mmCIF file of C-alpha atoms in Angstrom:
data_model
loop_
_atom_site.group_PDB
_atom_site.id
_atom_site.type_symbol
_atom_site.label_atom_id
_atom_site.label_comp_id
_atom_site.label_asym_id
_atom_site.label_seq_id
_atom_site.Cartn_x
_atom_site.Cartn_y
_atom_site.Cartn_z
ATOM 1 C CA MET A 1 271.323 76.699 324.761
ATOM 2 C CA THR A 2 274.778 75.869 326.096
ATOM 3 C CA ALA A 3 275.639 72.841 328.247
ATOM 4 C CA ALA A 4 278.574 72.603 330.646
ATOM 5 C CA GLY A 5 278.800 69.799 333.203
ATOM 6 C CA GLY A 6 275.125 69.632 334.108
ATOM 7 C CA PHE A 7 274.480 73.360 333.772
ATOM 8 C CA THR A 8 272.639 74.886 330.840
ATOM 9 C CA TYR A 9 271.486 78.393 330.122
ATOM 10 C CA GLU A 10 268.965 79.827 327.714
ATOM 11 C CA ARG A 11 268.833 83.376 326.403
ATOM 12 C CA TYR A 12 265.421 84.875 325.736
ATOM 13 C CA ALA A 13 264.371 87.674 323.388
ATOM 14 C CA ASP A 14 263.568 90.002 326.310
ATOM 15 C CA GLY A 15 267.216 89.783 327.448
ATOM 16 C CA SER A 16 266.667 87.447 330.386
ATOM 17 C CA VAL A 17 268.719 84.307 330.976
ATOM 18 C CA ARG A 18 267.458 81.111 332.610
ATOM 19 C CA VAL A 19 270.083 78.856 334.191
ATOM 20 C CA SER A 20 269.252 75.184 334.819
ATOM 21 C CA HIS A 21 271.141 72.395 336.529
ATOM 22 C CA HIS A 22 270.417 68.863 335.314
ATOM 23 C CA GLY A 23 267.163 70.090 333.784
ATOM 24 C CA ARG A 24 265.878 71.852 336.893
ATOM 25 C CA PRO A 25 265.666 75.660 337.086
ATOM 26 C CA ALA A 26 268.503 77.114 339.150
ATOM 27 C CA GLY A 27 267.902 80.818 338.552
ATOM 28 C CA THR A 28 266.681 83.529 336.227
ATOM 29 C CA LEU A 29 268.711 86.649 335.522
ATOM 30 C CA ARG A 30 267.281 89.818 334.018
ATOM 31 C CA GLY A 31 268.561 93.206 332.931
ATOM 32 C CA ASP A 32 272.078 94.231 333.899
ATOM 33 C CA ARG A 33 272.723 91.004 335.830
ATOM 34 C CA ALA A 34 271.922 88.931 332.717
ATOM 35 C CA ALA A 35 274.292 91.038 330.601
ATOM 36 C CA ARG A 36 277.108 90.693 333.152
ATOM 37 C CA PHE A 37 276.489 86.933 333.386
ATOM 38 C CA LEU A 38 276.668 86.486 329.603
ATOM 39 C CA ALA A 39 279.881 88.519 329.401
ATOM 40 C CA GLU A 40 281.460 86.420 332.142
ATOM 41 C CA VAL A 41 280.364 83.108 330.584
ATOM 42 C CA ALA A 42 281.913 84.185 327.280
ATOM 43 C CA THR A 43 285.310 84.861 328.864
ATOM 44 C CA GLY A 44 285.517 82.251 331.631
ATOM 45 C CA ASP A 45 284.841 78.611 332.371
ATOM 46 C CA ALA A 46 281.089 78.264 331.825
ATOM 47 C CA GLN A 47 280.705 75.507 334.453
ATOM 48 C CA THR A 48 282.331 77.550 337.190
ATOM 49 C CA VAL A 49 280.549 80.757 336.242
ATOM 50 C CA MET A 50 277.097 79.162 336.245
ATOM 51 C CA ALA A 51 277.775 77.358 339.516
ATOM 52 C CA ARG A 52 278.918 80.559 341.178
ATOM 53 C CA TRP A 53 276.042 82.693 339.867
ATOM 54 C CA THR A 54 273.445 80.169 341.023
ATOM 55 C CA GLY A 55 275.120 79.428 344.356
ATOM 56 C CA ASN A 56 275.243 75.750 343.408
ATOM 57 C CA TYR A 57 278.866 74.916 344.121
ATOM 58 C CA ARG A 58 280.773 73.092 346.801
ATOM 59 C CA ARG A 59 283.311 74.736 349.018
ATOM 60 C CA GLY A 60 285.432 71.650 349.743
ATOM 61 C CA ASN A 61 284.631 71.326 353.440
ATOM 62 C CA GLU A 62 281.566 69.057 353.266
ATOM 63 C CA ARG A 63 283.454 65.896 354.217
ATOM 64 C CA THR A 64 285.055 67.594 357.213
ATOM 65 C CA ALA A 65 281.736 69.047 358.363
ATOM 66 C CA ARG A 66 280.021 65.669 358.108
ATOM 67 C CA ALA A 67 282.442 64.212 360.673
ATOM 68 C CA HIS A 68 282.047 67.087 363.169
ATOM 69 C CA PRO A 69 280.473 66.006 366.504
ATOM 70 C CA ARG A 70 277.737 68.615 366.154
ATOM 71 C CA ASN A 71 276.532 66.869 362.990
ATOM 72 C CA GLN A 72 276.391 63.380 364.522
ATOM 73 C CA PRO A 73 273.269 61.668 365.856
ATOM 74 C CA ARG A 74 272.898 61.961 369.624
ATOM 75 C CA GLY A 75 274.074 58.394 370.311
ATOM 76 C CA ARG A 76 277.400 58.737 368.430
ATOM 77 C CA ARG A 77 278.859 61.742 370.292
#
């Protein structure tokens, strides 16, 4: 098991990989996808790789989107 900023992954004997975020399952990879994931984790930043593969990453526009009029309660427009 390897930990990196809240993400962990476990390799299983059947070749599958389970990725968790803060102890909760974030995804399971099998077959070719698991092999590609493990190769990428070995060569890159594990935190970024796991976040990208699980779709659990921020894009930097959340604060801007929160202030958009469409995302305000009806009385605050």
